[in-house]
Backbone as a printed PyTorch tensor [residue, N CA C, xyz], in Angstrom:
tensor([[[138.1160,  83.4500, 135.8120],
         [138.9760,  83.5760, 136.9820],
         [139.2230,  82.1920, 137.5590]],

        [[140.5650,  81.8340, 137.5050],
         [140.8130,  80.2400, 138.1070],
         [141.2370,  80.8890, 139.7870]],

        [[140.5660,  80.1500, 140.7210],
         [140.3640,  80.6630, 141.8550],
         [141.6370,  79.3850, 142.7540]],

        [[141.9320,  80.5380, 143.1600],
         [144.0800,  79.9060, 143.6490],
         [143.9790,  80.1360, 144.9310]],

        [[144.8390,  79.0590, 145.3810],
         [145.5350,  79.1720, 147.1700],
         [146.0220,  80.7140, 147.1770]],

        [[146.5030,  81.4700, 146.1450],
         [146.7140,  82.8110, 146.1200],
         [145.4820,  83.7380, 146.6070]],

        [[144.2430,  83.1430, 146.3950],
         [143.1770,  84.2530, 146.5580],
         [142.6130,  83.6770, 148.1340]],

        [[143.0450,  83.4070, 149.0420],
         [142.8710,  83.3050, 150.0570],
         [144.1410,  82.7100, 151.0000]],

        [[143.6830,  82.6010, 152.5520],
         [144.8940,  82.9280, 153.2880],
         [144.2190,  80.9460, 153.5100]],

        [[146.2310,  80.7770, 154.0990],
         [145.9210,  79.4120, 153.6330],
         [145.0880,  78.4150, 154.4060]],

        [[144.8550,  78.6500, 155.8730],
         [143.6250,  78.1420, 156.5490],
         [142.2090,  78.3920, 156.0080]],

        [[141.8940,  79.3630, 154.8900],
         [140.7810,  79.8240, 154.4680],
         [140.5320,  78.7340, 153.1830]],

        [[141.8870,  78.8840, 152.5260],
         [141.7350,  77.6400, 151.4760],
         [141.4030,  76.3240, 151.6120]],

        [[142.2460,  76.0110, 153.2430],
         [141.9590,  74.6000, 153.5290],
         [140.8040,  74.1390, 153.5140]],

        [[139.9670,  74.6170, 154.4730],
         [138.6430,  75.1850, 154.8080],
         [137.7550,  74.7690, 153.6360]],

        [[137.7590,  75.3790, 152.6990],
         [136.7280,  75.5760, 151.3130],
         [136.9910,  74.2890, 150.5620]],

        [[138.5310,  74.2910, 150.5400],
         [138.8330,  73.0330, 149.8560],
         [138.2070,  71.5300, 150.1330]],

        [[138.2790,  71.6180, 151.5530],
         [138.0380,  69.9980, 152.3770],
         [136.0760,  70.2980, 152.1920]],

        [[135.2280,  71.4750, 152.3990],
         [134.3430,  71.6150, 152.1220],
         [133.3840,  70.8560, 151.0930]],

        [[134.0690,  71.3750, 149.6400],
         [134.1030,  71.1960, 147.9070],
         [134.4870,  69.8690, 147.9030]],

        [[135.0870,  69.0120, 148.6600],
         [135.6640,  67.2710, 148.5470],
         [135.1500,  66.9480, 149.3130]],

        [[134.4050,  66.9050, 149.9680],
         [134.3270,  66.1940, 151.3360],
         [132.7690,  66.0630, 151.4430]],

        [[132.2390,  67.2650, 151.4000],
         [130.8430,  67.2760, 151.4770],
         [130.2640,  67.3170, 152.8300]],

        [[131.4360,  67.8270, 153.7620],
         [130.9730,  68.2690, 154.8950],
         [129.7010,  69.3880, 155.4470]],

        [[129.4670,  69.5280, 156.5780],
         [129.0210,  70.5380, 157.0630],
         [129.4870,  71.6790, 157.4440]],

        [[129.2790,  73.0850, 157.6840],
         [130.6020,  73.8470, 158.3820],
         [131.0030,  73.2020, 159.5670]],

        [[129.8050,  72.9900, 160.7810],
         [130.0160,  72.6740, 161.6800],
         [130.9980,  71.8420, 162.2170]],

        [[130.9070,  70.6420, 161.4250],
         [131.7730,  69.5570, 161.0150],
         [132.8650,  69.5300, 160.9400]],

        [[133.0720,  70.9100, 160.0730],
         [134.5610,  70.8360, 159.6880],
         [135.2310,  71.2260, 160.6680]],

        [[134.9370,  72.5840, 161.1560],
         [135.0500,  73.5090, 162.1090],
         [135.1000,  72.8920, 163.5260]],

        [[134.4840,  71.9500, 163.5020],
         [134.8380,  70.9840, 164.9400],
         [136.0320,  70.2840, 164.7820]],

        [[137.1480,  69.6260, 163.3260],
         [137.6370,  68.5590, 163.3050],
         [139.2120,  69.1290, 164.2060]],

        [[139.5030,  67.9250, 164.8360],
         [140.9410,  67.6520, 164.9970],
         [141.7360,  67.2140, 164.1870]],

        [[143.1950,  66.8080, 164.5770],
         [144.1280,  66.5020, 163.8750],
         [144.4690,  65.3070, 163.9950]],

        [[142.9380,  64.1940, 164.8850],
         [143.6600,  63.1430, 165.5430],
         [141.8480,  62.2520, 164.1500]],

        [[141.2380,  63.1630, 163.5380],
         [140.3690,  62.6410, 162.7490],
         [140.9420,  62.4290, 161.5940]],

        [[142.1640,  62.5580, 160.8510],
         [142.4790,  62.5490, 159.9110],
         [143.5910,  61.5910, 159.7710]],

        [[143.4550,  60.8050, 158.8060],
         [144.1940,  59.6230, 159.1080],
         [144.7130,  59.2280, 157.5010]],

        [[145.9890,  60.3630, 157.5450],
         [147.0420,  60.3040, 156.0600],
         [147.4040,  59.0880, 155.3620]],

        [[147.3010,  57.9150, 155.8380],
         [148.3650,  57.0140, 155.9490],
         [146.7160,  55.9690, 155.0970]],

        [[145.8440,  56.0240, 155.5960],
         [144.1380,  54.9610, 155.2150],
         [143.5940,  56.3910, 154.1640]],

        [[143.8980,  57.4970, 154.1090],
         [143.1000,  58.4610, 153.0770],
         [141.4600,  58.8570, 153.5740]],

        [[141.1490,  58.6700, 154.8810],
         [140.0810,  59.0290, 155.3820],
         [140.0140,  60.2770, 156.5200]],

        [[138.8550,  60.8770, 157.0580],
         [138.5780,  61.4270, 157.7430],
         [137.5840,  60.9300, 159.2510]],

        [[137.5030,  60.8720, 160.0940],
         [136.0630,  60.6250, 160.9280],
         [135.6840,  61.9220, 161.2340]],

        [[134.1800,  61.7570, 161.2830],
         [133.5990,  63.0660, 161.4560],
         [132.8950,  62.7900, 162.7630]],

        [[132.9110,  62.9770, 164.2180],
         [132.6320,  62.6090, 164.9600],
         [132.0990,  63.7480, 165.8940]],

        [[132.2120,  64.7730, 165.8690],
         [131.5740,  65.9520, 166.4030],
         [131.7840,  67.2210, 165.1810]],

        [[130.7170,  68.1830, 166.1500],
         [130.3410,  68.9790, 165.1870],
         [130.4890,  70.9810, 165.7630]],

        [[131.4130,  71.8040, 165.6500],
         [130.8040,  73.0230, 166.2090],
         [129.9760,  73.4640, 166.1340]],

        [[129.1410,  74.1000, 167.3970],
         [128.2160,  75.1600, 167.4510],
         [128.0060,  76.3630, 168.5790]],

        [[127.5760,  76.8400, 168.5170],
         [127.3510,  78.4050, 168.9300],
         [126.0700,  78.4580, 169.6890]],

        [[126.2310,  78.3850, 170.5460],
         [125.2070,  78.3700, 172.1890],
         [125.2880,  79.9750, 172.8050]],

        [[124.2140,  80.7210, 172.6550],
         [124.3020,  82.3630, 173.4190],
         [125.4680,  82.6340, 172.5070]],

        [[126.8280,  83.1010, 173.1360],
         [128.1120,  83.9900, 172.4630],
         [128.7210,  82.9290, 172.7430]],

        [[129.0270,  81.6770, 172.7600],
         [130.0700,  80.3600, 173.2740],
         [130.0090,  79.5650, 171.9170]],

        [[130.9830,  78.8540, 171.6240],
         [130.9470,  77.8820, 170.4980],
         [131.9270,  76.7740, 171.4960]],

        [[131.3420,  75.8720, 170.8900],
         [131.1540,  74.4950, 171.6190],
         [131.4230,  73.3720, 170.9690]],

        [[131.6910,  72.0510, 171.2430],
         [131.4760,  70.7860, 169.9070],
         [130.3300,  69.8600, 170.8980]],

        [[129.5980,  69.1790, 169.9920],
         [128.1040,  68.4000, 170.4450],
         [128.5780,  67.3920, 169.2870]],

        [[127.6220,  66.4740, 169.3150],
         [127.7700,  65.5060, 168.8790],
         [126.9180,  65.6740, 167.7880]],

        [[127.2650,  65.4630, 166.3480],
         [126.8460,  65.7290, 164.9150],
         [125.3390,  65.7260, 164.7260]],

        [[124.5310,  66.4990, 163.8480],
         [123.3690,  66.5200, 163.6290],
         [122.7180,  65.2360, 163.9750]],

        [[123.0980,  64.0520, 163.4250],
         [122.5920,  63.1010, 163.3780],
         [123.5430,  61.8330, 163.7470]],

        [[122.2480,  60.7040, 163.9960],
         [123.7150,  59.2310, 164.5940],
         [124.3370,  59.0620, 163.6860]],

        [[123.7590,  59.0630, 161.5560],
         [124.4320,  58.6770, 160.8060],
         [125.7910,  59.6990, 160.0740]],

        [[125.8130,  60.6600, 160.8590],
         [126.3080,  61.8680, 160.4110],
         [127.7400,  61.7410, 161.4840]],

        [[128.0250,  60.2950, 162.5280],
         [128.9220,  60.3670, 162.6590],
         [129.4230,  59.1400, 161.3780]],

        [[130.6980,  59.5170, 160.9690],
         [130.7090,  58.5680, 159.7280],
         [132.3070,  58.8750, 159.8630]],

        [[132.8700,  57.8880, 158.6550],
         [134.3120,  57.4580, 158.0370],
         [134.2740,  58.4190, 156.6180]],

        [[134.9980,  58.9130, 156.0030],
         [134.7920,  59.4180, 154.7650],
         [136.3370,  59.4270, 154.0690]],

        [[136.3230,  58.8130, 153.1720],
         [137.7070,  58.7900, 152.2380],
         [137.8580,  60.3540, 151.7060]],

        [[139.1740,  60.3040, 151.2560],
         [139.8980,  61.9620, 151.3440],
         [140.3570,  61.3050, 149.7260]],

        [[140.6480,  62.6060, 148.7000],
         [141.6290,  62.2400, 147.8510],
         [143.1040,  62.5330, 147.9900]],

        [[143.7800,  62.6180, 147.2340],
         [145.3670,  62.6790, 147.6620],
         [145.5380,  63.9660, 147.3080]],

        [[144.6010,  65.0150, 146.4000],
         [144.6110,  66.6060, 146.9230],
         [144.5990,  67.1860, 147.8860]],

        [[143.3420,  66.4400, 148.6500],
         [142.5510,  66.9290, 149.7220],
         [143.8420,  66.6330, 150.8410]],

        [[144.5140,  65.6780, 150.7220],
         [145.1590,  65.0390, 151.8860],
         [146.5320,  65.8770, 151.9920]],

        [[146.9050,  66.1720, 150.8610],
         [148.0900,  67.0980, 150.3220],
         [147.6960,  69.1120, 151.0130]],

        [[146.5890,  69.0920, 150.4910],
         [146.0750,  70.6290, 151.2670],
         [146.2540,  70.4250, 152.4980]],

        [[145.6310,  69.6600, 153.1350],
         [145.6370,  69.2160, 154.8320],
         [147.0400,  69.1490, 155.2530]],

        [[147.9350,  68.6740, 154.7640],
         [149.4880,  68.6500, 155.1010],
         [150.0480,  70.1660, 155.2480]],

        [[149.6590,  70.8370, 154.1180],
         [150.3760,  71.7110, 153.7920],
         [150.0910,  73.0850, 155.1710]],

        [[148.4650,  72.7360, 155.0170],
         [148.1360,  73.6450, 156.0990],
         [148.4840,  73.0760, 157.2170]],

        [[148.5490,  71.4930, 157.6290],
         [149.3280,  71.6310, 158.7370],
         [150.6020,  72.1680, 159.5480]],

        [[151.8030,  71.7950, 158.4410],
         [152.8850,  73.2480, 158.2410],
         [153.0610,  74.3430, 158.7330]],

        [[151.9260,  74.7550, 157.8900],
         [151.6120,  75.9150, 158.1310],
         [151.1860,  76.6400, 159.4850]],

        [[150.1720,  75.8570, 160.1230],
         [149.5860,  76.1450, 161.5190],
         [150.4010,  76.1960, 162.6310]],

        [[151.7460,  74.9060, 162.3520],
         [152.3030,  74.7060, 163.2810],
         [153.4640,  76.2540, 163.0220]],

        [[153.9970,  76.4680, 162.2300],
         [155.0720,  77.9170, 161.8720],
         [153.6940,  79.2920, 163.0050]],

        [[152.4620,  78.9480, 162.8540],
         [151.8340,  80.3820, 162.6290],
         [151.7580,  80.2180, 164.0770]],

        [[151.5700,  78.7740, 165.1540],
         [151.4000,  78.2550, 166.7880],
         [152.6720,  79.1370, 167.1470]],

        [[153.5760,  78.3840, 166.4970],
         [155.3300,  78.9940, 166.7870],
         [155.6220,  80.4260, 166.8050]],

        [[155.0400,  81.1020, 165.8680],
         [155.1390,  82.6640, 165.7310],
         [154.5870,  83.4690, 167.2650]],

        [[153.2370,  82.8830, 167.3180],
         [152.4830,  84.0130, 168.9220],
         [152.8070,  82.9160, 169.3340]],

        [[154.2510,  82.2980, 170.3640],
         [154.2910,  81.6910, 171.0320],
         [152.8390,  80.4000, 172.1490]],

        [[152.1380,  79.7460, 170.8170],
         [151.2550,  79.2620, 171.2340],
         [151.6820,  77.6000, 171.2040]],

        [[151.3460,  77.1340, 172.3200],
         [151.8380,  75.4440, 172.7410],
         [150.8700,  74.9530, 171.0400]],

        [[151.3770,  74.0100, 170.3660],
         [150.8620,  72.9480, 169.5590],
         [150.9400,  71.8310, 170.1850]],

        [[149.8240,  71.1120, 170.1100],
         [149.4190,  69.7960, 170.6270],
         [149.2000,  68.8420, 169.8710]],

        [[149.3030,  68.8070, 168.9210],
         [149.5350,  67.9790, 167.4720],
         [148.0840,  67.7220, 167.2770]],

        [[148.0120,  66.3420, 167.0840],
         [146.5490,  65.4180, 167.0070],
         [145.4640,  66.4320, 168.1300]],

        [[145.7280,  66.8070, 168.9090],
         [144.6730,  67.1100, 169.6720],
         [144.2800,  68.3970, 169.5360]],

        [[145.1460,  69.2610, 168.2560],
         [144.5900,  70.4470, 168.0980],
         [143.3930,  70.4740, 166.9410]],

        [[142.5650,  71.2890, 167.0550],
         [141.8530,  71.9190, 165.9480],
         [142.4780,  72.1720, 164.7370]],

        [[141.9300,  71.5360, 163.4730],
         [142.1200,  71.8750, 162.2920],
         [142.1720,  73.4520, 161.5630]],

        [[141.4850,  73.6700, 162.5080],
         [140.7570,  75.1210, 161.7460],
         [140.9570,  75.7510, 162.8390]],

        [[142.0730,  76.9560, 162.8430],
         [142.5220,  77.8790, 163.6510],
         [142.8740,  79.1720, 162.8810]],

        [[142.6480,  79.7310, 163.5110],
         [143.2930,  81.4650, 163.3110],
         [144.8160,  81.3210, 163.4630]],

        [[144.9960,  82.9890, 162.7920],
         [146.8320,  83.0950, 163.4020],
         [147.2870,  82.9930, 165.0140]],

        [[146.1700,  83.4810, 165.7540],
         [146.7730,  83.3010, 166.9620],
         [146.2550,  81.9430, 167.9340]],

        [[146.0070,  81.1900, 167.1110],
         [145.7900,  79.8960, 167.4570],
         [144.4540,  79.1070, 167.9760]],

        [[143.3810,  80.3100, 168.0470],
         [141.7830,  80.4440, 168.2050],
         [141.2650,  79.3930, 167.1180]],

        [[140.3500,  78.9160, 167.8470],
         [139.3860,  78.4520, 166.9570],
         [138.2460,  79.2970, 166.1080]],

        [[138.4480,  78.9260, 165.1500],
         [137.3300,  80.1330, 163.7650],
         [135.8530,  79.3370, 164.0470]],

        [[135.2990,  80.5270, 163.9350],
         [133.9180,  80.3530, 163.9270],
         [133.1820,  80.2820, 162.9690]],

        [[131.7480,  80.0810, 162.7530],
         [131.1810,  79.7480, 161.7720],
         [130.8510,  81.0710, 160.8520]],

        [[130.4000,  82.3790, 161.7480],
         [130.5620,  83.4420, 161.3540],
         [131.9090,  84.1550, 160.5140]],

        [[132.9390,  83.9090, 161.1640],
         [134.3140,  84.1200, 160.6210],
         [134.6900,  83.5270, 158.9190]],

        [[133.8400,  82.2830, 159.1230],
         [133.8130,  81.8470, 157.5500],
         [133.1010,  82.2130, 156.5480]],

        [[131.9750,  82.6940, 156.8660],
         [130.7700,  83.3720, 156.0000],
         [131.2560,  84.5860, 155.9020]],

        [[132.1110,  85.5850, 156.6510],
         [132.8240,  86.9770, 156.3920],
         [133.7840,  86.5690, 155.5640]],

        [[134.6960,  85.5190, 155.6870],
         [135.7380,  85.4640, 154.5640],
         [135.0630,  85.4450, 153.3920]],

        [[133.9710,  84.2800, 153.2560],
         [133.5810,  83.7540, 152.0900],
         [132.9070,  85.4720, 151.0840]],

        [[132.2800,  85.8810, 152.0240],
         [131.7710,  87.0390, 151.4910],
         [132.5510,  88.1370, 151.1890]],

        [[133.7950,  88.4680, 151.6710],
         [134.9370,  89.3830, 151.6040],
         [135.8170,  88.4160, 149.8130]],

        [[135.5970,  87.5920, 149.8280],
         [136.0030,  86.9120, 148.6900],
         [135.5390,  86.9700, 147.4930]],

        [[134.2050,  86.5880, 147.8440],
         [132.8480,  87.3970, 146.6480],
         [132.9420,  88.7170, 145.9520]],

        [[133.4620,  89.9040, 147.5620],
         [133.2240,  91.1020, 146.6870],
         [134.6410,  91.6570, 145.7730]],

        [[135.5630,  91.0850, 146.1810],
         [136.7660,  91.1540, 145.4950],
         [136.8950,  90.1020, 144.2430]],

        [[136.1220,  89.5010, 144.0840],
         [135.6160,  88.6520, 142.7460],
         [134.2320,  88.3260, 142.3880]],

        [[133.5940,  89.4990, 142.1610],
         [132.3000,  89.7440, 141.9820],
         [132.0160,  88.9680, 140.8090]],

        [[132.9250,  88.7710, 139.9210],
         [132.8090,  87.8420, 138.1150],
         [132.1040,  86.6050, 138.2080]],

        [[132.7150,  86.2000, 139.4890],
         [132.3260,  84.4150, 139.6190],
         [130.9390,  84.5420, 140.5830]],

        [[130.2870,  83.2550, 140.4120],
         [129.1260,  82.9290, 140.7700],
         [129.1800,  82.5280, 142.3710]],

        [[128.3410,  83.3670, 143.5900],
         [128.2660,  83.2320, 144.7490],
         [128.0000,  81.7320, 145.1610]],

        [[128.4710,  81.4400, 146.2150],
         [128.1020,  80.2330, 146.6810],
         [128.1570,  80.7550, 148.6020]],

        [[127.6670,  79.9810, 149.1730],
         [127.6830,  79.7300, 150.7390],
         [128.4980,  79.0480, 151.0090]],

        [[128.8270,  78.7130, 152.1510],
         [129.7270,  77.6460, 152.7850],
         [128.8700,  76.0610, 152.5280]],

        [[127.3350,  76.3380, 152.9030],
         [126.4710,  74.9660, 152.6380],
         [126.6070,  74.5800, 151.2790]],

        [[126.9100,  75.9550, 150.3190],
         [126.4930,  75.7550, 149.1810],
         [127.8930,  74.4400, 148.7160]],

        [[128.8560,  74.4610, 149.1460],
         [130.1940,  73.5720, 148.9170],
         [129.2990,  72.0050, 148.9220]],

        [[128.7260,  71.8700, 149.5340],
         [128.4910,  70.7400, 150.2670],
         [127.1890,  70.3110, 149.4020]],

        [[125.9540,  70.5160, 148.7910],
         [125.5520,  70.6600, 147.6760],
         [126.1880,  70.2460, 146.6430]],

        [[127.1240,  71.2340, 146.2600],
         [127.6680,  71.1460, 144.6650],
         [128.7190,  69.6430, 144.9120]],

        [[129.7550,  69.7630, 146.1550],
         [129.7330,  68.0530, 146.3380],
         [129.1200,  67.0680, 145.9210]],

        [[127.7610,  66.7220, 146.2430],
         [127.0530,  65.8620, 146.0970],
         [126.0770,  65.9950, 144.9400]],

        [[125.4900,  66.9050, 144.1850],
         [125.9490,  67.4040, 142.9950],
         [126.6980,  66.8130, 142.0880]],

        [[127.9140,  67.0380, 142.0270],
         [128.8290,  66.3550, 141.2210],
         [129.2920,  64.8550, 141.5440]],

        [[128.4840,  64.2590, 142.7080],
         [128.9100,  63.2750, 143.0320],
         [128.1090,  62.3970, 141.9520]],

        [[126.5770,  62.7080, 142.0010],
         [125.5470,  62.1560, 141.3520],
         [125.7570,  62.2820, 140.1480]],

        [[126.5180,  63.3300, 139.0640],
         [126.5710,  63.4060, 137.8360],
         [127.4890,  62.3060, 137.6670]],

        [[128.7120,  62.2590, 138.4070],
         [129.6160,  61.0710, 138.0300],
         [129.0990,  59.5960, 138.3050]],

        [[127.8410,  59.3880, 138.8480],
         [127.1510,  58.1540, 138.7300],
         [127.3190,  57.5240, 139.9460]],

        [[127.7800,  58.3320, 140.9030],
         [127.9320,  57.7220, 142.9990],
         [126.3600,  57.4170, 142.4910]],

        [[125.9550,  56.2770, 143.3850],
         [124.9510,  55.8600, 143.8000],
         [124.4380,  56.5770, 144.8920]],

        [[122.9930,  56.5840, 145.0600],
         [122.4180,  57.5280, 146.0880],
         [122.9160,  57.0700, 147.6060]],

        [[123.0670,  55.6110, 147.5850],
         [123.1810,  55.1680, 149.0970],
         [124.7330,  55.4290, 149.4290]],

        [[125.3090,  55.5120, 148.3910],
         [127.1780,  55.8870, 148.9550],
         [126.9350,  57.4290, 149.2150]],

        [[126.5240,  57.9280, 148.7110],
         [126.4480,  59.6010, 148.9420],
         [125.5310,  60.0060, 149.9910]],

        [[124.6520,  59.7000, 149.9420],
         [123.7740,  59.1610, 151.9240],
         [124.6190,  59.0340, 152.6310]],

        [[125.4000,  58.2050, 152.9360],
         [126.1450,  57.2780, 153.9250],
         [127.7510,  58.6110, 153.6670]],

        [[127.8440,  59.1210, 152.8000],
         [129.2270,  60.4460, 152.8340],
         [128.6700,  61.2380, 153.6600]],

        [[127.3580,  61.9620, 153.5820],
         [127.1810,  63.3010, 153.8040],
         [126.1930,  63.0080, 155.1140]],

        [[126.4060,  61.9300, 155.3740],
         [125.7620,  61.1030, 156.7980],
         [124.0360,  61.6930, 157.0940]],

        [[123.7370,  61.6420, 155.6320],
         [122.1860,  61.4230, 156.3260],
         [121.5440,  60.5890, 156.5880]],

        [[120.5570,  60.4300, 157.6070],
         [119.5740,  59.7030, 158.2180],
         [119.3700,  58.3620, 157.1120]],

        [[118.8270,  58.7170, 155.8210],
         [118.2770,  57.7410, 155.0820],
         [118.5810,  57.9540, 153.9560]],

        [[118.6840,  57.3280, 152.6190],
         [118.9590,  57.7910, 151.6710],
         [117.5470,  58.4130, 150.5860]],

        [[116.7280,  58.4510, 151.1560],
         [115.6820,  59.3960, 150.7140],
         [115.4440,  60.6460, 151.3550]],

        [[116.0410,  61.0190, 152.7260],
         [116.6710,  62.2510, 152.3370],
         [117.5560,  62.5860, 151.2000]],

        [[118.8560,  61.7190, 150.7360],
         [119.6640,  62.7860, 149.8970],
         [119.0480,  63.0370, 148.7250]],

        [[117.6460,  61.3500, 148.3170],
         [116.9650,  61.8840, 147.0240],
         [116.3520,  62.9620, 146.9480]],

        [[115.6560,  62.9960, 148.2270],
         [114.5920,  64.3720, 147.9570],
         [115.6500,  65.6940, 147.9150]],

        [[116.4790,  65.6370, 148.3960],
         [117.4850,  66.9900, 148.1840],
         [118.1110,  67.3430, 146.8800]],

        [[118.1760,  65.5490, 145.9750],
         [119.4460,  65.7390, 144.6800],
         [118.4970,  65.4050, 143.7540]],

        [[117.1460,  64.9360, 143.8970],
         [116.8660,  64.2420, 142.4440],
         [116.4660,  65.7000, 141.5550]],

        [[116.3950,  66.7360, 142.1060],
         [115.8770,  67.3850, 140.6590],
         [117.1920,  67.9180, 139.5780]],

        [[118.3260,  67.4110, 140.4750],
         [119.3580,  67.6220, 139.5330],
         [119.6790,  67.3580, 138.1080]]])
């Protein structure tokens, strides 16, 4: 099963996509604006992070100091991001919702809400059972197989530290070396 912008709705694709490249967090992602992405240099800043306080979701400032970071995009990744931008702005326009360009959320619903972290783990899992063939993954799990494949292609441990903004780069060993 080759798994297509067809098998999900296209904020859901974006989502997974920038996940699988990026080597984000959900939180991360799920926090970003439109004013972190910067088409023109091929990078992202990751500078806050969503989370979920009682029933409230919120943005705080990223797990960690090194986890606020710069991260280069490829020209897929940057191309998905366009497309869903498009897109968001037609879906703002439809339920008469103001777009604010740069200052909106990446990651919105049809009616212009911000998605939650829960909301993504129901897609992801509503996806699973309608393609039970292919092998489960999590939303964390994206972010893993990222770095994962970063290390098979021969990234050095300290560039892939310094992507996935951990503390030290013996965290990412103790996480990747048994790969």
């Amino acid at each position: 099963l080759k798994v297509s912008k067809a098998n999900f709705k296209p904020v859901d694709y974006t989502f997974f996509h920038l996940l699988a490249f990026s080597g984000l967090r959900t939180g991360e992602a799920i926090g970003l604006m439109w004013s972190d992405v910067d088409f023109e240099n091929k990078s992202l800043s990751i500078s806050r992070t969503a989370v979920v306080i009682g029933d409230k979701q919120t943005v705080q400032d990223p797990k960690t100091k090194r986890s606020k970071r710069v991260i280069t995009l490829d020209d897929e990744t940057l191309n998905v991001l366009k497309l869903w931008k498009r897109q968001q702005i037609k879906e703002y326009f439809q339920v008469g919702m103001p777009y604010k360009h740069d200052s909106n959320y990446i990651f919105t619903n049809s009616f212009g809400g911000w998605i939650s972290p829960s909301a993504v783990k129901e897609r992801l899992r509503r996806f699973f059972c309608e393609h039970n063939d292919i092998k489960k993954i999590t939303p964390h799990g994206f972010r893993h197989t990222h770095a994962s494949l970063l290390f098979e292609a021969g990234v050095t441990a300290k560039i892939i530290s310094d992507r996935l903004g951990h503390n030290n780069v013996q965290t990412t060993l103790d996480m990747y070396t048994h790969i």
